[in-house]
Amino acid sequence: MLKANPKRQRLIEAAKTLFYTRGVETSSLSEIAQAAEVPPGNVYYHFKTKDALVEAVIASHGTDILDGLARLNAEGNPRARLLDFVRGGLAHKAELARYGCPYGTLCAELEKAGGSAAESATVLFPLYLHWLERQFASLGRPDAADLALDTLAAVQGAYAVTQATRTPQVLERQVARLERWITDLDAGESVSA
């Protein structure tokens, strides 16, 4: 197994933060190096281009998502896991109100710019969709794929409106609504959120 390079990892983490709070286009490699406390020349040792750093950030986000879903899997039953999923943003509601979803904003910015990074970023949300679908299927829902999409769209919509209004209460209200819906959801009956 390869040992992680601490400077490379610091650059990725700094880029993740700056891309989230400032955007990819407005975050320079020198600013990322400064935030990572790495000499600017070292950036090119680890990443030949900014695009290569963006790809590393996308891969790191994918790992973060999978790690978060693995933590949710520790919960005893699929309904509890779904409830924990929709509640997940509440711990970060101030950041969500200011910057939106780190994955959603990154995907949206990259899609506007086009290119290979935009294509690479399309792997992030399916990680959630497949996990959500498995939870609904475990509840005996024949419409598990539809419910997964409804849930992810509701959560991401709540994040977007929370950011657009800079109002964390929007997120709190939508999470409460989703909690009621998941709690009341019966097995086997087709219903959407």
Short mmCIF file of C-alpha atoms in Angstrom, two decimals, residues 8-171:
data_model
loop_
_atom_site.label_atom_id
_atom_site.label_comp_id
_atom_site.label_asym_id
_atom_site.label_seq_id
_atom_site.Cartn_x
_atom_site.Cartn_y
_atom_site.Cartn_z
CA ARG A 8 -0.07 16.38 -1.53
CA GLN A 9 -2.87 15.71 0.94
CA ARG A 10 -2.60 19.22 2.40
CA LEU A 11 -2.87 20.66 -1.11
CA ILE A 12 -6.00 18.62 -1.79
CA GLU A 13 -7.59 19.64 1.51
CA ALA A 14 -6.74 23.31 0.96
CA ALA A 15 -8.14 23.13 -2.58
CA LYS A 16 -11.33 21.50 -1.29
CA THR A 17 -11.83 24.35 1.16
CA LEU A 18 -11.02 27.13 -1.30
CA PHE A 19 -13.05 25.59 -4.13
CA TYR A 20 -16.00 25.36 -1.73
CA THR A 21 -15.75 28.84 -0.26
CA ARG A 22 -14.45 30.75 -3.28
CA GLY A 23 -14.92 28.56 -6.34
CA VAL A 24 -12.56 26.72 -8.63
CA GLU A 25 -12.02 29.54 -11.09
CA THR A 26 -11.23 32.17 -8.48
CA SER A 27 -8.87 29.98 -6.44
CA SER A 28 -5.32 30.23 -7.74
CA LEU A 29 -2.68 27.55 -7.29
CA SER A 30 -0.55 30.01 -5.31
CA GLU A 31 -3.44 30.65 -2.89
CA ILE A 32 -3.96 26.92 -2.52
CA ALA A 33 -0.24 26.44 -1.83
CA GLN A 34 -0.33 29.21 0.76
CA ALA A 35 -3.40 27.73 2.49
CA ALA A 36 -1.71 24.31 2.49
CA GLU A 37 1.53 25.81 3.82
CA VAL A 38 3.41 24.34 0.88
CA PRO A 39 5.94 26.30 -1.22
CA PRO A 40 4.23 27.36 -4.48
CA GLY A 41 6.76 25.49 -6.61
CA ASN A 42 5.85 22.23 -4.89
CA VAL A 43 2.32 22.36 -6.28
CA TYR A 44 3.63 21.42 -9.72
CA TYR A 45 5.57 18.51 -8.28
CA HIS A 46 2.30 16.97 -7.08
CA PHE A 47 -0.09 18.31 -9.73
CA LYS A 48 1.12 19.19 -13.21
CA THR A 49 -1.96 21.34 -13.86
CA LYS A 50 -4.85 22.88 -11.96
CA ASP A 51 -7.09 20.37 -13.73
CA ALA A 52 -5.09 17.54 -12.14
CA LEU A 53 -5.69 19.11 -8.73
CA VAL A 54 -9.41 19.46 -9.49
CA GLU A 55 -9.51 15.74 -10.40
CA ALA A 56 -7.80 14.90 -7.09
CA VAL A 57 -10.37 17.02 -5.23
CA ILE A 58 -13.22 15.17 -6.96
CA ALA A 59 -11.68 11.82 -6.01
CA SER A 60 -11.26 13.01 -2.41
CA HIS A 61 -14.89 14.12 -2.29
CA GLY A 62 -15.89 10.67 -3.54
CA THR A 63 -13.93 9.10 -0.71
CA ASP A 64 -15.55 11.50 1.78
CA ILE A 65 -19.01 10.54 0.54
CA LEU A 66 -18.27 6.82 0.77
CA ASP A 67 -16.82 7.26 4.27
CA GLY A 68 -19.93 9.15 5.37
CA LEU A 69 -22.22 6.49 3.94
CA ALA A 70 -20.17 3.79 5.69
CA ARG A 71 -20.76 5.62 8.98
CA LEU A 72 -24.49 5.73 8.25
CA ASN A 73 -24.44 1.99 7.54
CA ALA A 74 -23.49 1.44 11.18
CA GLU A 75 -27.06 2.44 12.13
CA GLY A 76 -29.27 -0.55 12.88
CA ASN A 77 -32.00 -0.29 10.25
CA PRO A 78 -32.62 1.38 6.88
CA ARG A 79 -35.26 3.82 8.16
CA ALA A 80 -32.87 5.11 10.85
CA ARG A 81 -30.11 5.39 8.23
CA LEU A 82 -32.41 7.41 5.96
CA LEU A 83 -33.35 9.71 8.84
CA ASP A 84 -29.68 10.24 9.68
CA PHE A 85 -28.99 10.97 6.00
CA VAL A 86 -31.59 13.75 5.75
CA ARG A 87 -30.45 15.19 9.10
CA GLY A 88 -26.80 15.25 8.02
CA GLY A 89 -26.78 18.83 6.80
CA LEU A 90 -28.11 20.25 10.07
CA ALA A 91 -24.66 20.04 11.66
CA HIS A 92 -23.37 22.28 8.83
CA LYS A 93 -26.36 24.55 8.32
CA ALA A 94 -24.35 27.79 8.68
CA GLU A 95 -21.89 26.69 5.99
CA LEU A 96 -24.72 25.45 3.78
CA ALA A 97 -26.49 28.81 4.13
CA ARG A 98 -23.32 30.62 3.10
CA TYR A 99 -21.82 28.33 0.44
CA GLY A 100 -24.36 25.63 -0.42
CA CYS A 101 -23.51 21.95 -0.77
CA PRO A 102 -19.79 21.41 -1.38
CA TYR A 103 -20.52 18.69 -3.93
CA GLY A 104 -23.44 20.43 -5.63
CA THR A 105 -21.67 23.76 -5.99
CA LEU A 106 -18.53 22.07 -7.33
CA CYS A 107 -20.52 20.04 -9.87
CA ALA A 108 -22.47 23.11 -10.99
CA GLU A 109 -19.34 25.23 -11.42
CA LEU A 110 -17.48 22.51 -13.29
CA GLU A 111 -20.47 21.85 -15.55
CA LYS A 112 -20.59 25.51 -16.56
CA ALA A 113 -16.89 25.42 -17.44
CA GLY A 114 -17.16 22.08 -19.25
CA GLY A 115 -14.24 19.77 -19.80
CA SER A 116 -13.11 16.48 -18.35
CA ALA A 117 -13.46 17.58 -14.71
CA ALA A 118 -17.17 18.20 -15.26
CA GLU A 119 -17.49 14.64 -16.52
CA SER A 120 -15.45 13.28 -13.61
CA ALA A 121 -17.67 15.05 -11.08
CA THR A 122 -20.75 13.23 -12.36
CA VAL A 123 -19.74 10.22 -10.26
CA LEU A 124 -20.42 11.99 -6.94
CA PHE A 125 -24.21 12.07 -6.73
CA PRO A 126 -24.76 8.52 -7.98
CA LEU A 127 -22.87 7.37 -4.87
CA TYR A 128 -25.74 8.82 -2.82
CA LEU A 129 -28.43 7.59 -5.20
CA HIS A 130 -27.28 3.97 -5.11
CA TRP A 131 -26.98 4.02 -1.33
CA LEU A 132 -30.43 5.60 -0.92
CA GLU A 133 -31.95 3.10 -3.32
CA ARG A 134 -30.55 0.21 -1.24
CA GLN A 135 -32.10 1.70 1.90
CA PHE A 136 -35.54 2.04 0.34
CA ALA A 137 -35.27 -1.45 -1.18
CA SER A 138 -34.45 -2.77 2.30
CA LEU A 139 -37.74 -1.25 3.45
CA GLY A 140 -39.48 -3.35 0.83
CA ARG A 141 -40.22 -0.47 -1.51
CA PRO A 142 -40.73 -1.51 -5.15
CA ASP A 143 -40.19 2.15 -6.14
CA ALA A 144 -36.83 2.38 -4.35
CA ALA A 145 -35.05 4.09 -7.27
CA ASP A 146 -37.73 6.78 -7.54
CA LEU A 147 -37.71 7.36 -3.79
CA ALA A 148 -33.92 7.64 -3.80
CA LEU A 149 -34.06 10.32 -6.47
CA ASP A 150 -36.90 12.14 -4.67
CA THR A 151 -34.94 12.13 -1.41
CA LEU A 152 -31.68 13.35 -2.92
CA ALA A 153 -33.49 16.02 -4.93
CA ALA A 154 -35.35 17.18 -1.80
CA VAL A 155 -32.15 17.38 0.26
CA GLN A 156 -30.18 19.14 -2.48
CA GLY A 157 -33.10 21.48 -3.15
CA ALA A 158 -33.19 22.35 0.54
CA TYR A 159 -29.46 23.08 0.43
CA ALA A 160 -29.85 25.28 -2.65
CA VAL A 161 -32.74 27.31 -1.21
CA THR A 162 -30.97 27.58 2.14
CA GLN A 163 -27.98 29.07 0.33
CA ALA A 164 -30.05 31.30 -1.96
CA THR A 165 -31.90 32.78 1.01
CA ARG A 166 -29.01 32.44 3.49
CA THR A 167 -31.63 31.12 5.88
CA PRO A 168 -30.72 27.97 7.87
CA GLN A 169 -34.36 27.73 8.98
CA VAL A 170 -35.25 26.64 5.45
CA LEU A 171 -33.06 23.58 5.92
#
